[in-house]
Short mmCIF file of N, CA and C in Angstrom, two decimals:
data_model
loop_
_atom_site.label_atom_id
_atom_site.label_comp_id
_atom_site.label_asym_id
_atom_site.label_seq_id
_atom_site.Cartn_x
_atom_site.Cartn_y
_atom_site.Cartn_z
N UNK A 1 -36.35 -77.34 -19.07
CA UNK A 1 -35.27 -77.42 -18.12
C UNK A 1 -34.22 -78.39 -18.66
N UNK A 2 -32.97 -77.97 -18.61
CA UNK A 2 -31.87 -78.84 -19.02
C UNK A 2 -31.20 -79.43 -17.79
N UNK A 3 -30.90 -80.70 -17.88
CA UNK A 3 -30.20 -81.40 -16.80
C UNK A 3 -28.82 -81.77 -17.35
N UNK A 4 -27.78 -81.29 -16.68
CA UNK A 4 -26.40 -81.57 -17.11
C UNK A 4 -25.71 -82.40 -16.03
N UNK A 5 -24.97 -83.41 -16.49
CA UNK A 5 -24.21 -84.24 -15.56
C UNK A 5 -23.10 -84.96 -16.30
N UNK A 6 -22.16 -85.48 -15.54
CA UNK A 6 -21.01 -86.18 -16.11
C UNK A 6 -21.30 -87.68 -16.16
N UNK A 7 -20.89 -88.30 -17.25
CA UNK A 7 -20.98 -89.74 -17.41
C UNK A 7 -19.56 -90.26 -17.61
N UNK A 8 -19.36 -91.56 -17.55
CA UNK A 8 -18.01 -92.09 -17.79
C UNK A 8 -17.46 -91.70 -19.17
N UNK A 9 -18.35 -91.48 -20.13
CA UNK A 9 -17.90 -91.14 -21.48
C UNK A 9 -17.82 -89.65 -21.75
N UNK A 10 -18.16 -88.81 -20.80
CA UNK A 10 -18.12 -87.36 -21.02
C UNK A 10 -19.25 -86.69 -20.28
N UNK A 11 -19.69 -85.57 -20.82
CA UNK A 11 -20.78 -84.82 -20.21
C UNK A 11 -22.06 -85.05 -21.00
N UNK A 12 -23.18 -85.07 -20.30
CA UNK A 12 -24.46 -85.31 -20.95
C UNK A 12 -25.43 -84.19 -20.58
N UNK A 13 -26.21 -83.77 -21.57
CA UNK A 13 -27.26 -82.78 -21.35
C UNK A 13 -28.58 -83.41 -21.79
N UNK A 14 -29.58 -83.31 -20.91
CA UNK A 14 -30.89 -83.90 -21.19
C UNK A 14 -31.93 -82.79 -21.09
N UNK A 15 -32.80 -82.69 -22.10
CA UNK A 15 -33.93 -81.76 -22.04
C UNK A 15 -35.04 -82.49 -21.29
N UNK A 16 -35.33 -82.03 -20.07
CA UNK A 16 -36.23 -82.74 -19.17
C UNK A 16 -37.63 -82.91 -19.75
N UNK A 17 -38.18 -81.89 -20.37
CA UNK A 17 -39.55 -81.96 -20.87
C UNK A 17 -39.71 -83.09 -21.89
N UNK A 18 -38.78 -83.22 -22.79
CA UNK A 18 -38.84 -84.26 -23.81
C UNK A 18 -38.49 -85.63 -23.22
N UNK A 19 -37.41 -85.67 -22.47
CA UNK A 19 -36.92 -86.95 -21.94
C UNK A 19 -37.94 -87.60 -21.00
N UNK A 20 -38.48 -86.84 -20.05
CA UNK A 20 -39.41 -87.42 -19.08
C UNK A 20 -40.73 -87.84 -19.73
N UNK A 21 -41.09 -87.19 -20.83
CA UNK A 21 -42.34 -87.53 -21.50
C UNK A 21 -42.19 -88.79 -22.35
N UNK A 22 -41.00 -89.00 -22.93
CA UNK A 22 -40.87 -90.06 -23.93
C UNK A 22 -40.02 -91.26 -23.51
N UNK A 23 -39.17 -91.10 -22.52
CA UNK A 23 -38.28 -92.20 -22.13
C UNK A 23 -39.01 -93.26 -21.31
N UNK A 24 -38.50 -94.47 -21.38
CA UNK A 24 -39.05 -95.55 -20.54
C UNK A 24 -38.60 -95.33 -19.11
N UNK A 25 -39.34 -95.90 -18.17
CA UNK A 25 -39.03 -95.72 -16.75
C UNK A 25 -37.61 -96.21 -16.43
N UNK A 26 -37.19 -97.31 -17.03
CA UNK A 26 -35.84 -97.82 -16.76
C UNK A 26 -34.78 -96.82 -17.24
N UNK A 27 -35.01 -96.16 -18.37
CA UNK A 27 -34.07 -95.16 -18.86
C UNK A 27 -34.03 -93.95 -17.92
N UNK A 28 -35.18 -93.57 -17.41
CA UNK A 28 -35.24 -92.43 -16.49
C UNK A 28 -34.48 -92.76 -15.21
N UNK A 29 -34.70 -93.94 -14.67
CA UNK A 29 -34.00 -94.34 -13.44
C UNK A 29 -32.50 -94.40 -13.66
N UNK A 30 -32.07 -94.94 -14.80
CA UNK A 30 -30.64 -95.03 -15.12
C UNK A 30 -30.05 -93.62 -15.20
N UNK A 31 -30.76 -92.69 -15.86
CA UNK A 31 -30.27 -91.32 -15.97
C UNK A 31 -30.19 -90.67 -14.59
N UNK A 32 -31.19 -90.89 -13.73
CA UNK A 32 -31.18 -90.30 -12.39
C UNK A 32 -30.01 -90.84 -11.56
N UNK A 33 -29.70 -92.12 -11.72
CA UNK A 33 -28.57 -92.70 -10.98
C UNK A 33 -27.25 -92.13 -11.48
N UNK A 34 -27.09 -91.97 -12.80
CA UNK A 34 -25.88 -91.35 -13.33
C UNK A 34 -25.78 -89.90 -12.86
N UNK A 35 -26.89 -89.22 -12.82
CA UNK A 35 -26.95 -87.84 -12.34
C UNK A 35 -26.49 -87.76 -10.89
N UNK A 36 -27.00 -88.67 -10.07
CA UNK A 36 -26.62 -88.71 -8.65
C UNK A 36 -25.13 -89.01 -8.50
N UNK A 37 -24.63 -90.02 -9.24
CA UNK A 37 -23.23 -90.43 -9.13
C UNK A 37 -22.26 -89.38 -9.65
N UNK A 38 -22.73 -88.49 -10.51
CA UNK A 38 -21.84 -87.45 -11.03
C UNK A 38 -21.63 -86.33 -10.02
N UNK A 39 -22.37 -86.40 -8.90
CA UNK A 39 -22.21 -85.38 -7.87
C UNK A 39 -23.16 -84.21 -8.03
N UNK A 40 -24.02 -84.25 -9.03
CA UNK A 40 -24.95 -83.15 -9.28
C UNK A 40 -26.27 -83.33 -8.55
N UNK A 41 -26.55 -84.53 -8.07
CA UNK A 41 -27.86 -84.86 -7.52
C UNK A 41 -28.35 -83.97 -6.41
N UNK A 42 -27.52 -83.73 -5.41
CA UNK A 42 -27.97 -82.95 -4.27
C UNK A 42 -28.17 -81.49 -4.58
N UNK A 43 -27.34 -80.95 -5.44
CA UNK A 43 -27.36 -79.53 -5.73
C UNK A 43 -28.63 -79.12 -6.48
N UNK A 44 -29.01 -79.89 -7.48
CA UNK A 44 -30.15 -79.52 -8.30
C UNK A 44 -31.39 -80.37 -8.03
N UNK A 45 -31.34 -81.20 -7.00
CA UNK A 45 -32.48 -82.06 -6.70
C UNK A 45 -33.74 -81.24 -6.47
N UNK A 46 -33.63 -80.19 -5.67
CA UNK A 46 -34.79 -79.35 -5.36
C UNK A 46 -35.37 -78.71 -6.60
N UNK A 47 -34.49 -78.24 -7.48
CA UNK A 47 -34.94 -77.59 -8.72
C UNK A 47 -35.66 -78.60 -9.62
N UNK A 48 -35.12 -79.81 -9.73
CA UNK A 48 -35.74 -80.84 -10.55
C UNK A 48 -37.08 -81.27 -9.98
N UNK A 49 -37.15 -81.48 -8.68
CA UNK A 49 -38.40 -81.86 -8.04
C UNK A 49 -39.44 -80.76 -8.20
N UNK A 50 -39.03 -79.52 -8.05
CA UNK A 50 -39.94 -78.38 -8.20
C UNK A 50 -40.46 -78.31 -9.64
N UNK A 51 -39.56 -78.51 -10.63
CA UNK A 51 -39.97 -78.47 -12.03
C UNK A 51 -40.99 -79.57 -12.32
N UNK A 52 -40.73 -80.79 -11.81
CA UNK A 52 -41.67 -81.89 -12.03
C UNK A 52 -43.02 -81.60 -11.38
N UNK A 53 -43.01 -81.05 -10.18
CA UNK A 53 -44.26 -80.72 -9.49
C UNK A 53 -45.05 -79.66 -10.25
N UNK A 54 -44.35 -78.63 -10.73
CA UNK A 54 -45.02 -77.58 -11.49
C UNK A 54 -45.57 -78.11 -12.81
N UNK A 55 -44.81 -78.98 -13.45
CA UNK A 55 -45.26 -79.57 -14.71
C UNK A 55 -46.50 -80.43 -14.49
N UNK A 56 -46.49 -81.23 -13.43
CA UNK A 56 -47.65 -82.06 -13.11
C UNK A 56 -48.86 -81.17 -12.78
N UNK A 57 -48.63 -80.08 -12.07
CA UNK A 57 -49.73 -79.16 -11.75
C UNK A 57 -50.29 -78.53 -13.02
N UNK A 58 -49.41 -78.18 -13.96
CA UNK A 58 -49.86 -77.63 -15.24
C UNK A 58 -50.70 -78.62 -16.03
N UNK A 59 -50.29 -79.87 -16.03
CA UNK A 59 -51.06 -80.91 -16.72
C UNK A 59 -52.42 -81.08 -16.04
N UNK A 60 -52.43 -81.02 -14.72
CA UNK A 60 -53.69 -81.15 -13.99
C UNK A 60 -54.62 -79.99 -14.32
N UNK A 61 -54.10 -78.78 -14.46
CA UNK A 61 -54.91 -77.63 -14.87
C UNK A 61 -55.48 -77.83 -16.27
N UNK A 62 -54.65 -78.38 -17.17
CA UNK A 62 -55.12 -78.66 -18.52
C UNK A 62 -56.27 -79.67 -18.50
N UNK A 63 -56.16 -80.68 -17.64
CA UNK A 63 -57.22 -81.69 -17.53
C UNK A 63 -58.50 -81.02 -17.05
N UNK A 64 -58.40 -80.13 -16.05
CA UNK A 64 -59.60 -79.42 -15.56
C UNK A 64 -60.25 -78.60 -16.67
N UNK A 65 -59.44 -77.89 -17.46
CA UNK A 65 -59.97 -77.09 -18.56
C UNK A 65 -60.64 -77.98 -19.60
N UNK A 66 -60.01 -79.11 -19.90
CA UNK A 66 -60.62 -80.05 -20.85
C UNK A 66 -61.92 -80.62 -20.31
N UNK A 67 -61.96 -80.88 -19.01
CA UNK A 67 -63.19 -81.40 -18.39
C UNK A 67 -64.32 -80.38 -18.54
N UNK A 68 -64.02 -79.11 -18.34
CA UNK A 68 -65.03 -78.06 -18.52
C UNK A 68 -65.50 -78.00 -19.96
N UNK A 69 -64.55 -78.08 -20.93
CA UNK A 69 -64.91 -78.08 -22.34
C UNK A 69 -65.78 -79.29 -22.67
N UNK A 70 -65.42 -80.45 -22.11
CA UNK A 70 -66.18 -81.67 -22.36
C UNK A 70 -67.60 -81.54 -21.81
N UNK A 71 -67.72 -81.01 -20.60
CA UNK A 71 -69.05 -80.83 -20.00
C UNK A 71 -69.89 -79.88 -20.85
N UNK A 72 -69.29 -78.79 -21.32
CA UNK A 72 -70.02 -77.84 -22.16
C UNK A 72 -70.44 -78.48 -23.48
N UNK A 73 -69.54 -79.25 -24.07
CA UNK A 73 -69.87 -79.91 -25.34
C UNK A 73 -70.99 -80.93 -25.14
N UNK A 74 -70.93 -81.69 -24.05
CA UNK A 74 -71.99 -82.68 -23.79
C UNK A 74 -73.33 -81.98 -23.52
N UNK A 75 -73.28 -80.82 -22.86
CA UNK A 75 -74.50 -80.06 -22.59
C UNK A 75 -75.12 -79.61 -23.91
N UNK A 76 -74.29 -79.12 -24.85
CA UNK A 76 -74.79 -78.69 -26.15
C UNK A 76 -75.39 -79.86 -26.92
N UNK A 77 -74.75 -81.03 -26.80
CA UNK A 77 -75.27 -82.22 -27.47
C UNK A 77 -76.67 -82.54 -26.95
N UNK A 78 -76.84 -82.50 -25.63
CA UNK A 78 -78.15 -82.84 -25.07
C UNK A 78 -79.18 -81.78 -25.39
N UNK A 79 -78.79 -80.51 -25.49
CA UNK A 79 -79.74 -79.45 -25.85
C UNK A 79 -80.18 -79.56 -27.30
N UNK A 80 -79.26 -79.94 -28.18
CA UNK A 80 -79.58 -80.02 -29.60
C UNK A 80 -80.02 -81.41 -30.04
N UNK A 81 -80.08 -82.33 -29.11
CA UNK A 81 -80.37 -83.71 -29.45
C UNK A 81 -81.74 -83.94 -30.05
N UNK A 82 -82.70 -83.12 -29.74
CA UNK A 82 -84.06 -83.36 -30.24
C UNK A 82 -84.38 -82.59 -31.51
N UNK A 83 -83.51 -81.77 -32.00
CA UNK A 83 -83.76 -80.98 -33.19
C UNK A 83 -83.36 -81.73 -34.44
N UNK A 84 -84.33 -81.94 -35.32
CA UNK A 84 -84.05 -82.69 -36.53
C UNK A 84 -83.06 -81.96 -37.43
N UNK A 85 -83.23 -80.64 -37.55
CA UNK A 85 -82.34 -79.87 -38.44
C UNK A 85 -80.94 -79.71 -37.86
N UNK A 86 -80.75 -80.08 -36.60
CA UNK A 86 -79.45 -79.93 -35.97
C UNK A 86 -78.62 -81.19 -36.00
N UNK A 87 -78.95 -82.15 -36.86
CA UNK A 87 -78.20 -83.42 -36.88
C UNK A 87 -76.73 -83.22 -37.20
N UNK A 88 -76.43 -82.35 -38.15
CA UNK A 88 -75.04 -82.11 -38.51
C UNK A 88 -74.29 -81.50 -37.34
N UNK A 89 -74.92 -80.51 -36.70
CA UNK A 89 -74.31 -79.87 -35.53
C UNK A 89 -74.15 -80.88 -34.40
N UNK A 90 -75.13 -81.72 -34.24
CA UNK A 90 -75.07 -82.75 -33.20
C UNK A 90 -73.90 -83.70 -33.46
N UNK A 91 -73.71 -84.10 -34.68
CA UNK A 91 -72.61 -84.99 -35.03
C UNK A 91 -71.27 -84.31 -34.76
N UNK A 92 -71.16 -83.03 -35.14
CA UNK A 92 -69.93 -82.28 -34.90
C UNK A 92 -69.64 -82.16 -33.40
N UNK A 93 -70.67 -81.88 -32.63
CA UNK A 93 -70.49 -81.73 -31.18
C UNK A 93 -70.11 -83.06 -30.53
N UNK A 94 -70.69 -84.15 -31.00
CA UNK A 94 -70.30 -85.46 -30.48
C UNK A 94 -68.83 -85.76 -30.78
N UNK A 95 -68.40 -85.39 -31.98
CA UNK A 95 -67.00 -85.58 -32.35
C UNK A 95 -66.09 -84.75 -31.45
N UNK A 96 -66.47 -83.50 -31.22
CA UNK A 96 -65.68 -82.63 -30.34
C UNK A 96 -65.61 -83.23 -28.94
N UNK A 97 -66.74 -83.70 -28.43
CA UNK A 97 -66.76 -84.29 -27.09
C UNK A 97 -65.86 -85.52 -27.01
N UNK A 98 -65.88 -86.36 -28.03
CA UNK A 98 -65.02 -87.55 -28.04
C UNK A 98 -63.55 -87.16 -28.07
N UNK A 99 -63.20 -86.15 -28.88
CA UNK A 99 -61.80 -85.71 -28.97
C UNK A 99 -61.33 -85.13 -27.63
N UNK A 100 -62.20 -84.37 -26.98
CA UNK A 100 -61.83 -83.80 -25.68
C UNK A 100 -61.64 -84.92 -24.67
N UNK A 101 -62.53 -85.89 -24.68
CA UNK A 101 -62.41 -87.00 -23.73
C UNK A 101 -61.12 -87.79 -23.97
N UNK A 102 -60.77 -88.01 -25.22
CA UNK A 102 -59.53 -88.71 -25.57
C UNK A 102 -58.32 -87.92 -25.07
N UNK A 103 -58.34 -86.61 -25.28
CA UNK A 103 -57.24 -85.75 -24.82
C UNK A 103 -57.14 -85.77 -23.30
N UNK A 104 -58.27 -85.77 -22.62
CA UNK A 104 -58.26 -85.84 -21.15
C UNK A 104 -57.60 -87.14 -20.70
N UNK A 105 -57.88 -88.23 -21.39
CA UNK A 105 -57.26 -89.51 -21.06
C UNK A 105 -55.76 -89.48 -21.23
N UNK A 106 -55.29 -88.91 -22.33
CA UNK A 106 -53.84 -88.85 -22.56
C UNK A 106 -53.18 -87.92 -21.56
N UNK A 107 -53.82 -86.80 -21.21
CA UNK A 107 -53.26 -85.90 -20.20
C UNK A 107 -53.25 -86.56 -18.83
N UNK A 108 -54.28 -87.37 -18.55
CA UNK A 108 -54.32 -88.09 -17.28
C UNK A 108 -53.15 -89.06 -17.17
N UNK A 109 -52.85 -89.76 -18.27
CA UNK A 109 -51.71 -90.67 -18.27
C UNK A 109 -50.40 -89.92 -18.08
N UNK A 110 -50.30 -88.74 -18.70
CA UNK A 110 -49.10 -87.92 -18.55
C UNK A 110 -48.95 -87.45 -17.11
N UNK A 111 -50.06 -87.10 -16.48
CA UNK A 111 -50.02 -86.67 -15.08
C UNK A 111 -49.53 -87.80 -14.18
N UNK A 112 -50.07 -89.00 -14.39
CA UNK A 112 -49.63 -90.16 -13.61
C UNK A 112 -48.15 -90.42 -13.85
N UNK A 113 -47.69 -90.28 -15.09
CA UNK A 113 -46.28 -90.49 -15.43
C UNK A 113 -45.39 -89.51 -14.68
N UNK A 114 -45.75 -88.23 -14.68
CA UNK A 114 -44.93 -87.24 -13.97
C UNK A 114 -44.91 -87.49 -12.47
N UNK A 115 -46.01 -87.91 -11.92
CA UNK A 115 -46.03 -88.22 -10.49
C UNK A 115 -45.13 -89.40 -10.16
N UNK A 116 -45.13 -90.43 -11.03
CA UNK A 116 -44.26 -91.58 -10.81
C UNK A 116 -42.80 -91.20 -10.95
N UNK A 117 -42.49 -90.34 -11.92
CA UNK A 117 -41.12 -89.87 -12.09
C UNK A 117 -40.68 -89.08 -10.87
N UNK A 118 -41.57 -88.25 -10.34
CA UNK A 118 -41.24 -87.47 -9.15
C UNK A 118 -40.93 -88.39 -7.97
N UNK A 119 -41.68 -89.49 -7.84
CA UNK A 119 -41.38 -90.46 -6.78
C UNK A 119 -40.00 -91.07 -6.99
N UNK A 120 -39.66 -91.39 -8.24
CA UNK A 120 -38.32 -91.94 -8.52
C UNK A 120 -37.24 -90.91 -8.20
N UNK A 121 -37.47 -89.66 -8.57
CA UNK A 121 -36.50 -88.62 -8.27
C UNK A 121 -36.30 -88.51 -6.76
N UNK A 122 -37.37 -88.50 -6.01
CA UNK A 122 -37.25 -88.41 -4.55
C UNK A 122 -36.55 -89.62 -3.97
N UNK A 123 -36.84 -90.81 -4.51
CA UNK A 123 -36.23 -92.03 -3.99
C UNK A 123 -34.74 -92.08 -4.35
N UNK A 124 -34.40 -91.77 -5.59
CA UNK A 124 -33.02 -91.91 -6.05
C UNK A 124 -32.16 -90.72 -5.63
N UNK A 125 -32.67 -89.53 -5.74
CA UNK A 125 -31.85 -88.34 -5.48
C UNK A 125 -32.10 -87.75 -4.10
N UNK A 126 -33.23 -88.07 -3.51
CA UNK A 126 -33.58 -87.47 -2.22
C UNK A 126 -32.69 -87.91 -1.09
N UNK A 127 -32.82 -87.20 -0.05
CA UNK A 127 -32.02 -87.50 1.15
C UNK A 127 -32.68 -88.65 1.89
N UNK A 128 -32.05 -89.72 1.99
CA UNK A 128 -32.60 -90.79 2.81
C UNK A 128 -32.53 -92.07 2.13
#
């Protein structure tokens, strides 16, 4: 989603997916305030809030899928844990489980980030 608005120096276009993922909270708030002051805030507020909600829901679905993969990998580890000849497979499965758990953590942080951004959008651009 592209967000377009006027700034004192001209017009600005922001790619929401990249900007919201990588910008600091202060930069996001500053951009939202410039967006509101340019007169674009009310018109596209609903679209932006909907996009953020859908993105957060997508991240939450990814976390659920990773959780299922992690559970399956841990189950395989416990099933193969007693087999001497399966040590290599066991090591590989443990590595897979750790990578999935790490990815779940990063997706969880991204989900929290999108929810916080949505709160800022509602506070800065919302009615009230």
